[in-house]
XYZ file of C-alpha atoms in Angstrom:
369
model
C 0.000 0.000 0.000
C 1.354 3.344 -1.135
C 2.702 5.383 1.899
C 0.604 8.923 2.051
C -0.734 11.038 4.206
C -4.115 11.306 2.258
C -5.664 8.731 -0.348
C -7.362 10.668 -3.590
C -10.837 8.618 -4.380
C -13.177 9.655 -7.339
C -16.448 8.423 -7.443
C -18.359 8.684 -10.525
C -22.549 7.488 -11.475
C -26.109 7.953 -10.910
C -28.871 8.929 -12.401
C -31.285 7.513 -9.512
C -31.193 6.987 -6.486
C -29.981 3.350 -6.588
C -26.736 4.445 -8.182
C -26.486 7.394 -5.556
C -27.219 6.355 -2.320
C -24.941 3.142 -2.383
C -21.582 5.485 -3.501
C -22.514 7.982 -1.045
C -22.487 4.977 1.767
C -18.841 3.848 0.079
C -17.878 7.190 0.168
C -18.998 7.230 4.124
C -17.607 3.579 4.806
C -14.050 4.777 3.216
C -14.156 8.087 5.447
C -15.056 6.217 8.532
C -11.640 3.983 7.480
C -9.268 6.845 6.385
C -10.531 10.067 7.595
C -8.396 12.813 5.956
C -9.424 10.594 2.373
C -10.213 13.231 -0.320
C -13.263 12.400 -2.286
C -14.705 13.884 -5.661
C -17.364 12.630 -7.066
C -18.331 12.689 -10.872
C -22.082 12.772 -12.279
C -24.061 14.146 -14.994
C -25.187 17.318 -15.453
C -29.482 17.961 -14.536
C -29.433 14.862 -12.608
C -30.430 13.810 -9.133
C -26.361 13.227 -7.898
C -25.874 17.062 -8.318
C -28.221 17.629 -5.859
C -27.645 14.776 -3.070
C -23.787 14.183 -3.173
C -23.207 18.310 -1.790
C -26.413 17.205 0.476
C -24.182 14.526 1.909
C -21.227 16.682 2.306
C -19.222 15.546 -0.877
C -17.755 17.880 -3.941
C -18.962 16.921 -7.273
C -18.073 18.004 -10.674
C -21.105 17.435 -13.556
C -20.458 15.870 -17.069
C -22.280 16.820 -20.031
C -24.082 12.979 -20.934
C -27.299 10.823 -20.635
C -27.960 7.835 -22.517
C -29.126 6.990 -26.049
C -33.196 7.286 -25.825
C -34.724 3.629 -26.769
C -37.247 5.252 -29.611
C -36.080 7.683 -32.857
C -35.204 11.091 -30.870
C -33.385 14.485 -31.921
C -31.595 14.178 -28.470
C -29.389 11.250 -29.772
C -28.146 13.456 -32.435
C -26.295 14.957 -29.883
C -25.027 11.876 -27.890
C -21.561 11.086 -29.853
C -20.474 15.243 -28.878
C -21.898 14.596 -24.952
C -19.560 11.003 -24.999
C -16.407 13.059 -26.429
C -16.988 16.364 -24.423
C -17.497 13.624 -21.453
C -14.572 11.719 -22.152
C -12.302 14.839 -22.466
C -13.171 16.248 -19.359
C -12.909 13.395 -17.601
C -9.275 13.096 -18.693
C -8.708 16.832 -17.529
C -10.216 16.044 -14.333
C -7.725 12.589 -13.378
C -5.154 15.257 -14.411
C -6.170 17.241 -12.052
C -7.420 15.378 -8.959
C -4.853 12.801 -9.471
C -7.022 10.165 -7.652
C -5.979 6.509 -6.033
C -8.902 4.599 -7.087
C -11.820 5.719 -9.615
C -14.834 4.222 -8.150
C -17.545 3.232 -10.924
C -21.474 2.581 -9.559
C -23.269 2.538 -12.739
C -25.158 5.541 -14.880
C -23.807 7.593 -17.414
C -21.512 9.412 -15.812
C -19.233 6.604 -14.620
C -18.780 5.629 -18.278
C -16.311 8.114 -19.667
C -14.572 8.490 -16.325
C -13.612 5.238 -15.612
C -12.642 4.689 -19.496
C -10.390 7.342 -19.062
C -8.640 5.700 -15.655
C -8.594 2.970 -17.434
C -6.153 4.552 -19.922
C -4.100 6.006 -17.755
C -3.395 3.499 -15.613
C -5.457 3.949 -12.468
C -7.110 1.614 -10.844
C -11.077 1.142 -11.380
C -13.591 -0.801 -9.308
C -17.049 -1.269 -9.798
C -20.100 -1.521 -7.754
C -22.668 -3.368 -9.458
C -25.972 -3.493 -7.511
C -28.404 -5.419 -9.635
C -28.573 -9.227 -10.232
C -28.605 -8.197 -14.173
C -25.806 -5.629 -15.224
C -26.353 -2.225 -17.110
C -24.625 -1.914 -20.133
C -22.342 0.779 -18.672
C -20.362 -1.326 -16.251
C -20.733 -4.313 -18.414
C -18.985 -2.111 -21.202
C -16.210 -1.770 -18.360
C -15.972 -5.044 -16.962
C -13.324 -5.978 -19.039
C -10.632 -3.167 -17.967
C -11.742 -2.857 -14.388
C -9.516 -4.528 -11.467
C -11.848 -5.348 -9.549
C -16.276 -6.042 -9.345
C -18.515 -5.672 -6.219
C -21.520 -7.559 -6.856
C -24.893 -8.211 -4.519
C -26.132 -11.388 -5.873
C -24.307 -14.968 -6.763
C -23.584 -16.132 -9.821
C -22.713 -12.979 -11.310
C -19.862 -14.622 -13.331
C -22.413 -15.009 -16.093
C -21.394 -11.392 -17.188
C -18.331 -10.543 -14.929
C -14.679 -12.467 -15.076
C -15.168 -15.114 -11.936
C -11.722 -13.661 -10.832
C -12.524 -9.744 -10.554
C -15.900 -10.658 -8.734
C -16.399 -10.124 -4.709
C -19.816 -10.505 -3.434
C -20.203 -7.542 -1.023
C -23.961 -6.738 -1.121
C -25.166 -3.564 -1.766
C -24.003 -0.267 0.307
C -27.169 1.198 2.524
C -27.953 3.865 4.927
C -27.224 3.264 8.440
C -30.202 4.377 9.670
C -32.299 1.015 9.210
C -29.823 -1.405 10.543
C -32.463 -1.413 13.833
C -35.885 -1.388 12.475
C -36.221 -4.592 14.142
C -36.359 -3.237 17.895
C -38.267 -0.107 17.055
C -41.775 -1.593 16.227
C -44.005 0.410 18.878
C -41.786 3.265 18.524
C -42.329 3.407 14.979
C -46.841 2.625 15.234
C -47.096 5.071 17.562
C -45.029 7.722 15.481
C -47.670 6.907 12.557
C -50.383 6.852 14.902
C -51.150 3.283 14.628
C -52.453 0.699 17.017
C -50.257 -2.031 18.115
C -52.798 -4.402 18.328
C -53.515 -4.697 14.015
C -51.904 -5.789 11.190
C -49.862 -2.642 9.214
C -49.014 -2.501 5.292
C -46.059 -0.478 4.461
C -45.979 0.523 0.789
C -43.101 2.094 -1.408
C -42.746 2.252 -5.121
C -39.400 4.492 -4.574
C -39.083 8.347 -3.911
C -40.442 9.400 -6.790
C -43.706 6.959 -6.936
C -44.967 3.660 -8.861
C -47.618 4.387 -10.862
C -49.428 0.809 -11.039
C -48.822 0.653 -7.339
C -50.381 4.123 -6.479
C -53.307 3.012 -9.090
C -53.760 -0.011 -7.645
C -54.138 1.175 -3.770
C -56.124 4.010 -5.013
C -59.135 1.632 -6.283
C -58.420 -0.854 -3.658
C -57.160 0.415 -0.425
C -60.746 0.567 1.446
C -60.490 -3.805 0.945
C -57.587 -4.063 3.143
C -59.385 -1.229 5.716
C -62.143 -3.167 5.696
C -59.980 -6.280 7.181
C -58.700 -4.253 10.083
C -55.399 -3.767 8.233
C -53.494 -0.872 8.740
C -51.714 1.291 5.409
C -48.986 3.066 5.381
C -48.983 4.768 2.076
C -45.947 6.609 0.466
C -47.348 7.639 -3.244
C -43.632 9.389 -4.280
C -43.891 12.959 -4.884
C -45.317 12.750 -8.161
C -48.620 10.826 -7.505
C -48.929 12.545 -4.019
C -51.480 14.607 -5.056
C -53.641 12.898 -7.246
C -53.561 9.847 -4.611
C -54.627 12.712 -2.048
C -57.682 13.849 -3.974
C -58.851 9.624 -4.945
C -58.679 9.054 -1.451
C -60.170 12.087 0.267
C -63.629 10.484 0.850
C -61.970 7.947 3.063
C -62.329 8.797 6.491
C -60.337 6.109 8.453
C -57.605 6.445 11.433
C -56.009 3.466 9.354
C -54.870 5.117 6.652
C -52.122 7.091 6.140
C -50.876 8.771 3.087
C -47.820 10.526 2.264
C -45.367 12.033 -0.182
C -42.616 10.815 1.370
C -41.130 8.777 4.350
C -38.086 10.148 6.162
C -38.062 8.359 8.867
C -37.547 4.670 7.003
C -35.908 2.872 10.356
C -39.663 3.225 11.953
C -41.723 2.917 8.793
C -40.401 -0.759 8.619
C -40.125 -1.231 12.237
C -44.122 -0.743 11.937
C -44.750 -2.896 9.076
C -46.033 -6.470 9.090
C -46.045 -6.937 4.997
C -44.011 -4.534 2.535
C -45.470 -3.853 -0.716
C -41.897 -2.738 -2.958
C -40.870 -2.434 -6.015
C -37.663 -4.144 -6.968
C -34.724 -1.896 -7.340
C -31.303 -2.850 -6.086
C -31.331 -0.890 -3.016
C -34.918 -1.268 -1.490
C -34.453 -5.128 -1.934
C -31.025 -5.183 0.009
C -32.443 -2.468 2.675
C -35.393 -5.488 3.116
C -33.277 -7.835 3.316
C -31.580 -6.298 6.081
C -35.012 -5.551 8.052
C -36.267 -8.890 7.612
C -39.524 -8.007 6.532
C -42.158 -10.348 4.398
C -42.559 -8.377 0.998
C -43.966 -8.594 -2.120
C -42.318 -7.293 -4.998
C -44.172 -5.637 -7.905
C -41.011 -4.785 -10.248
C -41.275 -2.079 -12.616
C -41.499 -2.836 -16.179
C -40.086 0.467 -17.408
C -36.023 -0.609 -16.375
C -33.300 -1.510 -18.715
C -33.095 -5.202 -18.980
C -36.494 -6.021 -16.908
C -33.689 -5.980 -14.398
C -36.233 -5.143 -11.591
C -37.839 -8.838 -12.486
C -34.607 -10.335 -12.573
C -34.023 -9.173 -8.701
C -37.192 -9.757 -7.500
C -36.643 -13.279 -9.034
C -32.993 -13.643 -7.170
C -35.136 -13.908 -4.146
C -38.440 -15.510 -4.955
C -35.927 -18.313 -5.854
C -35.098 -18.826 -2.295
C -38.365 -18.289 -1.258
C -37.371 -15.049 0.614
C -40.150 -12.913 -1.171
C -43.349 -13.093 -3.139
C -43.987 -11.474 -6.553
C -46.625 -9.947 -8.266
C -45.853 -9.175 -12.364
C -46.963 -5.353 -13.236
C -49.518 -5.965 -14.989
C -51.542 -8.482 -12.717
C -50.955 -6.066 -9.994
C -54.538 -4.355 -10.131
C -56.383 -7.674 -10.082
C -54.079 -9.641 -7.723
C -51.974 -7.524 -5.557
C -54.626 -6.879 -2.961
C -55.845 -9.711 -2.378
C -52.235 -11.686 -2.198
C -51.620 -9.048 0.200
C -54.746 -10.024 2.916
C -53.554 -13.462 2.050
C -49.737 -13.076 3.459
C -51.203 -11.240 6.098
C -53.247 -14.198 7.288
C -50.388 -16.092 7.301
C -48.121 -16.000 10.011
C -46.394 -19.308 8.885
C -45.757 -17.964 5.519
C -44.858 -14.640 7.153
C -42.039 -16.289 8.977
C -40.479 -18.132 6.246
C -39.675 -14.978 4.335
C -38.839 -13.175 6.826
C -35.991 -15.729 7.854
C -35.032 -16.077 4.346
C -34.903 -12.916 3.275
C -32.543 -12.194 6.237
C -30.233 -14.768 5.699
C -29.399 -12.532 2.177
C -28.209 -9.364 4.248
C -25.249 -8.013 3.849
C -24.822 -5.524 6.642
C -21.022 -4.857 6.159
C -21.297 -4.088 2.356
C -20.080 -0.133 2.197
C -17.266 -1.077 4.303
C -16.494 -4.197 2.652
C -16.000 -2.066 -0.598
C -13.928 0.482 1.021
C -11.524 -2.352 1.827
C -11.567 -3.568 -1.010
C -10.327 -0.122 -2.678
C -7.524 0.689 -0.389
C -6.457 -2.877 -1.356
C -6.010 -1.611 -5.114
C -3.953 1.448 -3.523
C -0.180 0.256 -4.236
């Protein structure tokens, strides 16, 4: 390991959250480690990282890229000068920063910085979080040193010999939901003594999910069962107004939950969709859950996930489209049983990986000669 006073790490992705939050938790592990480590992080310009990495505490420089669109669009015209103004500046920024590692956790931006470490000489990592790669990091595979992965049998896509199974960075915050049950009914205003239903189709909202709940909400109400409703911000509204004639203490509905560690600690049965980093948060809390996955991901990789589990019988799965005629009423059927409700819990546990942000940060500083 190279002798210094302070280790350079760039960190470069995102796009959603599920590229974000897992390099801010690296980022966290590695300070927690090394704490006079500086860190720059690399993202693309308009999107979500430019506004959450300087929430965290962490500098970050904006490239000029986004992906190809999927249909005919005048925005890919433009896509070849956004890769080569990308790639250039990436190269003036390694000049500059002169990092130790470049850190790669999927999205756009990660592409055309860690193809420029790669030519120069510096040592790359990846953090793949899905059980099905994005073409980004599968584009880099080949030159990386080294490949964090959350699920087995990732050698499908990945050389067998770069691959360590880490799990998926998370935020701290959850690691106790377990022990904070009453804490967390009580701060919802829920009874102790009745089932609860936590749902969450992400920050920003699930659209069949939301639809779904809207038209059949007042079922699970009617069975005593208790809803804890987080529509993402852009469905808040509308779910507001479709469910203002329901006058019920058992139903709450929200925008947005900040307080996650009690939201689970309240729940009996998660409703989720499938990304990367709500499955390994669940599988960390324990809870029984049944994935919806979105249809509208690169790869279906969402199914793929949810599948990595139903596998080992740690979840239960509902496909998008059959979620408006089944998902309620598989959900009053988990709830009423406790047997079933048990055996995914204690499966889906045994997939944690509570160590996974500072499992990655050791593996970097191993890559530090």
């Amino acid at each position: 390991m190279k002798e210094q006073k302070t280790y350079r790490l760039m960190i470069s992705g995102g796009g959603t959250g599920g590229h974000i939050y897992p390099a801010i938790a690296i980022a966290h592990a590695f300070k927690e480690i090394h704490s006079d480590t500086e860190i720059l992080f690399v993202g693309a310009k308009g999107r979500m990282e430019m506004e959450k990495v300087p929430e965290a505490g962490y500098d970050i420089v904006g490239l000029w890229i986004s992906g190809l669109q999927r249909s005919l669009s005048l925005s890919n015209l433009s896509f070849p000068f956004k890769v080569l103004s990308s790639v250039w500046k990436s190269f003036a920024l390694l000049r500059k920063f002169k990092p130790d590692v470049v850190v790669g956790v999927g999205g756009y931006a990660s592409g055309p910085l860690l193809f420029a470490a790669n030519k120069k000489g510096i040592p790359t990592l990846i953090q793949e979080q899905n059980s099905y790669p994005g073409i980004t990091n599968k584009l880099l595979a080949g030159k990386a040193n080294k490949i964090c992965v959350a699920y087995p049998d990732m050698e499908r896509f990945f050389d067998k010999r770069k691959i360590i199974e880490t799990g998926n960075p998370v935020r701290t915050d959850i690691m106790n939901a377990d022990q904070v049950r009453l804490e967390g009914l009580s701060h919802f205003g829920f009874r102790s003594d009745k089932k609860t239903v936590l749902i969450i189709g992400g920050s920003l909202g699930a659209r069949t999910i939301n639809n779904t709940l809207a038209e059949g909400v007042e079922r699970l109400l009617a069975e005593d069962v208790q809803v804890l409703w987080q529509t993402g911000k852009f469905y808040f509204e509308e779910m507001k107004e479709r469910t203002a004639h329901i006058d019920s203490e058992k139903l709450r509905v929200v925008p947005f939950i900040k307080e996650m560690d009690r939201a689970y600690g309240a729940a009996d049965v998660v409703i989720s969709r499938a990304g990367a980093l709500s499955i390994s948060e669940l599988c960390l809390v324990g809870k029984p859950v049944l994935f919806v996955p979105s249809p509208n991901v690169s790869e279906d990789h969402q199914t793929k996930n949810a599948l990595a589990l139903v596998s080992r019988e740690a979840a239960e799965m509902i496909h998008d489209e059959d979620a408006g005629e089944h998902l309620i009423s598989e959900t009053l059927k988990l709830l009423s049983n406790e047997q079933q409700q048990k055996n995914l819990s204690a499966n889906i546990k045994e997939m944690a990986k509570p160590n996974a942000a500072k499992d990655i940060a050791h593996e970097i500083i191993t890559l530090i000669q």
